[in-house]
Tab-separated table of C-alpha atoms in Angstrom:
chain	number	residue	atom	x	y	z
I	210	MET	CA	-49.792	0.147	302.521
I	211	LYS	CA	-47.797	0.897	305.695
I	212	TRP	CA	-48.347	4.639	305.227
I	213	LEU	CA	-52.137	3.948	304.936
I	214	ASP	CA	-51.962	1.986	308.237
I	215	ARG	CA	-50.256	4.926	309.907
I	216	LEU	CA	-52.722	7.405	308.417
I	217	PHE	CA	-55.942	5.496	309.024
I	218	GLY	CA	-54.936	2.789	311.496
I	219	GLY	CA	-54.592	-0.719	310.190
I	220	PRO	CA	-57.667	-2.862	309.732
I	221	LYS	CA	-56.771	-4.795	312.898
I	222	ASP	CA	-56.737	-1.594	314.981
I	223	MET	CA	-60.501	-1.024	314.480
I	224	ALA	CA	-62.791	-2.352	317.211
I	225	ALA	CA	-65.323	-5.148	316.529
I	226	LEU	CA	-65.964	-8.542	318.061
I	227	PRO	CA	-62.938	-10.692	317.195
I	228	ALA	CA	-62.841	-14.192	315.745
I	229	GLY	CA	-63.342	-16.795	318.456
I	230	THR	CA	-66.117	-14.802	320.161
I	231	LYS	CA	-69.624	-16.146	320.510
I	232	ALA	CA	-71.817	-14.175	318.039
I	233	PRO	CA	-74.629	-12.280	319.818
I	234	ASP	CA	-78.028	-13.661	318.732
I	235	PHE	CA	-80.428	-11.277	316.983
I	236	SER	CA	-83.672	-11.068	315.145
I	237	LEU	CA	-84.223	-8.161	312.719
I	238	PRO	CA	-86.813	-7.077	310.168
I	239	VAL	CA	-85.986	-7.938	306.549
I	240	SER	CA	-85.907	-5.019	304.100
I	241	GLY	CA	-88.842	-5.276	301.763
I	242	GLY	CA	-90.647	-7.649	304.125
I	243	LYS	CA	-89.186	-10.743	302.465
I	244	ASP	CA	-89.233	-14.060	304.390
I	245	GLY	CA	-92.150	-13.133	306.560
I	246	GLY	CA	-90.530	-9.905	307.622
I	247	LYS	CA	-88.040	-11.255	310.253
I	248	PHE	CA	-84.603	-12.871	310.161
I	249	SER	CA	-83.306	-14.820	313.088
I	250	LEU	CA	-79.551	-15.567	313.398
I	251	GLN	CA	-80.249	-18.635	315.512
I	252	ALA	CA	-82.648	-20.089	312.872
I	253	ALA	CA	-80.259	-19.323	310.032
I	254	LEU	CA	-77.335	-21.084	311.824
I	255	GLN	CA	-79.366	-24.252	311.882
I	256	GLN	CA	-78.886	-24.367	308.103
I	257	GLY	CA	-75.148	-23.534	308.087
I	258	PRO	CA	-72.684	-20.637	308.445
I	259	VAL	CA	-73.847	-16.992	308.183
I	260	LEU	CA	-71.927	-14.144	306.626
I	261	ALA	CA	-73.281	-10.881	308.135
I	262	ALA	CA	-72.194	-7.614	306.448
I	263	PHE	CA	-73.002	-4.435	308.350
I	264	PHE	CA	-73.212	-1.231	306.242
I	265	LYS	CA	-74.425	2.307	305.824
I	266	VAL	CA	-75.703	3.437	302.383
I	267	SER	CA	-73.603	6.621	302.366
I	268	CYS	CA	-70.340	4.726	303.042
I	269	PRO	CA	-68.093	4.720	299.955
I	270	THR	CA	-66.272	1.615	301.116
I	271	CYS	CA	-69.603	-0.187	301.548
I	272	GLN	CA	-70.525	0.897	298.035
I	273	TYR	CA	-67.229	-0.562	296.814
I	274	ALA	CA	-67.519	-3.832	298.780
I	275	PHE	CA	-71.153	-4.823	298.304
I	276	PRO	CA	-70.920	-5.840	294.607
I	277	TYR	CA	-68.185	-8.260	295.641
I	278	LEU	CA	-70.371	-9.563	298.463
I	279	GLU	CA	-73.097	-10.127	295.891
I	280	ARG	CA	-70.603	-12.282	293.960
I	281	ILE	CA	-69.927	-14.307	297.131
I	282	HIS	CA	-73.693	-14.674	297.632
I	283	LYS	CA	-74.125	-15.883	294.090
I	284	ALA	CA	-71.299	-18.388	294.525
I	285	HIS	CA	-72.233	-19.695	298.019
I	286	GLY	CA	-75.584	-18.347	299.184
I	287	GLY	CA	-78.289	-20.920	299.349
I	288	LYS	CA	-78.976	-24.138	301.167
I	289	LYS	CA	-75.968	-24.269	303.500
I	290	ILE	CA	-74.709	-20.697	303.522
I	291	THR	CA	-76.638	-17.491	304.409
I	292	VAL	CA	-75.376	-14.089	303.357
I	293	VAL	CA	-77.139	-11.111	304.913
I	294	GLY	CA	-76.586	-7.388	304.823
I	295	ILE	CA	-77.427	-5.408	307.976
I	296	SER	CA	-78.268	-1.848	307.105
I	297	GLN	CA	-77.918	1.085	309.506
I	298	ASN	CA	-80.395	3.069	307.398
I	299	ASP	CA	-84.130	3.210	306.989
I	300	GLU	CA	-86.175	1.029	304.622
I	301	ARG	CA	-86.384	3.615	301.813
I	302	ASP	CA	-82.673	4.410	301.664
I	303	THR	CA	-81.745	0.764	302.034
I	304	ALA	CA	-84.022	-0.295	299.200
I	305	ALA	CA	-82.503	2.398	296.925
I	306	PHE	CA	-78.971	1.163	297.811
I	307	LEU	CA	-79.841	-2.498	297.065
I	308	LYS	CA	-81.301	-1.567	293.704
I	309	GLU	CA	-78.399	0.741	292.736
I	310	TYR	CA	-75.729	-1.873	293.548
I	311	GLY	CA	-77.665	-4.951	292.330
I	312	ILE	CA	-77.783	-6.626	295.725
I	313	THR	CA	-80.134	-9.641	295.865
I	314	PHE	CA	-79.206	-11.241	299.212
I	315	ARG	CA	-81.480	-10.640	302.227
I	316	THR	CA	-80.856	-7.332	303.928
I	317	LEU	CA	-81.911	-6.581	307.432
I	318	LEU	CA	-82.685	-3.278	309.134
I	319	ASP	CA	-80.842	-2.433	312.380
I	320	ASP	CA	-82.941	0.205	314.263
I	321	PRO	CA	-81.300	3.596	313.577
I	322	ASN	CA	-82.612	4.823	316.925
I	323	GLY	CA	-80.153	2.724	318.857
I	324	TYR	CA	-78.373	0.331	316.517
I	325	ALA	CA	-78.777	-2.492	319.077
I	326	VAL	CA	-77.298	-5.206	316.863
I	327	SER	CA	-74.441	-3.051	315.536
I	328	ASN	CA	-73.560	-2.118	319.099
I	329	ALA	CA	-73.781	-5.748	320.297
I	330	TYR	CA	-71.139	-6.595	317.630
I	331	GLY	CA	-68.866	-3.703	318.727
I	332	LEU	CA	-69.016	-1.802	315.434
I	333	THR	CA	-67.088	1.409	315.076
I	334	ASN	CA	-66.690	1.321	311.254
I	335	VAL	CA	-68.592	-0.001	308.246
I	336	PRO	CA	-68.448	-2.150	306.357
I	337	THR	CA	-67.789	-4.839	308.954
I	338	LEU	CA	-68.181	-8.491	308.040
I	339	PHE	CA	-68.622	-11.415	310.398
I	340	LEU	CA	-68.396	-15.015	309.240
I	341	ILE	CA	-70.339	-16.893	311.870
I	342	GLY	CA	-69.838	-20.699	312.028
I	343	GLN	CA	-72.748	-23.031	312.489
I	344	ASP	CA	-71.660	-23.386	316.135
I	345	GLY	CA	-72.335	-19.662	316.680
I	346	GLN	CA	-68.682	-18.703	316.966
I	347	ILE	CA	-67.309	-15.794	314.909
I	348	GLU	CA	-64.756	-17.376	312.551
I	349	THR	CA	-63.657	-14.184	310.752
I	350	THR	CA	-64.073	-10.450	311.404
I	351	SER	CA	-63.226	-8.068	308.614
I	352	VAL	CA	-63.424	-4.253	309.066
I	353	GLY	CA	-63.332	-1.947	306.049
I	354	TRP	CA	-62.236	-3.440	302.736
I	355	VAL	CA	-59.371	-5.942	302.919
I	356	LYS	CA	-59.061	-7.926	299.692
I	357	GLN	CA	-57.145	-10.811	301.332
I	358	GLU	CA	-59.872	-11.213	303.995
I	359	MET	CA	-62.557	-11.354	301.253
I	360	GLU	CA	-60.632	-14.108	299.546
I	361	ASP	CA	-60.248	-15.939	302.879
I	362	ILE	CA	-64.005	-15.693	303.511
I	363	ASN	CA	-64.669	-17.000	300.022
I	364	ARG	CA	-62.370	-19.971	300.611
I	365	LYS	CA	-63.971	-20.746	303.986
I	366	LEU	CA	-67.478	-20.647	302.490
I	367	ALA	CA	-66.379	-22.953	299.652
I	368	ALA	CA	-64.858	-25.372	302.201
I	369	ALA	CA	-68.132	-25.332	304.178
I	370	GLN	CA	-69.921	-26.437	300.978
I	371	GLN	CA	-67.135	-28.864	300.098
I	372	THR	CA	-66.659	-27.195	296.748
I	373	PRO	CA	-63.721	-25.410	295.111
I	374	PRO	CA	-63.737	-21.632	295.603
I	375	THR	CA	-65.374	-19.613	292.818
I	376	PRO	CA	-63.220	-16.578	291.932
I	377	ILE	CA	-64.838	-13.340	293.137
I	378	PHE	CA	-62.400	-11.089	291.350
I	379	GLN	CA	-62.399	-11.088	287.554
I	380	PRO	CA	-59.240	-11.079	285.446
I	381	GLY	CA	-58.196	-7.515	284.591
I	382	GLU	CA	-60.202	-5.958	287.439
I	383	ASP	CA	-58.343	-3.326	289.423
I	384	VAL	CA	-59.202	-4.422	292.986
I	385	ARG	CA	-57.773	-2.466	295.866
I	386	ASP	CA	-55.959	-4.328	298.635
I	387	PHE	CA	-57.261	-2.066	301.434
I	388	ARG	CA	-59.807	0.731	301.980
I	389	ALA	CA	-60.560	2.041	305.452
I	390	GLY	CA	-64.218	1.839	306.514
């Protein structure tokens, strides 16, 4: 993995708001008009932590990561935990991506004319995940695909629900440790 870090820069070298930072508040339209058409971070945090996953439909690493995020959603999404995707694409392309990869969690649309929310979170690469605690602080930032960070997010979400972690990787699956975003 060290040669990958030299070639692509390690995952910690990529810019994004770090853990311990107050998460910028946002309100975005929901793909498909679900939930009245708008999602508010502030309202969602009143229910519990939020896992926000920024992506672009053409990104191979996003295509790799999102089925695992769906597993996290199935294990933890619900009453106390909110999992949302934040697409940097239009409604049509986003809907096709969600269908192709079997994504059922709410997905929001960041305006491709300025990417206001993506820019507020300091994105330079996708996928980028932010686990935002109920207090509005970013607890975890993960850029690209880092298997260990996905496992850590899974454990933190299980702890927030006071349940044992549900495995997100199946026995026999060949899951990469790292993929640059």
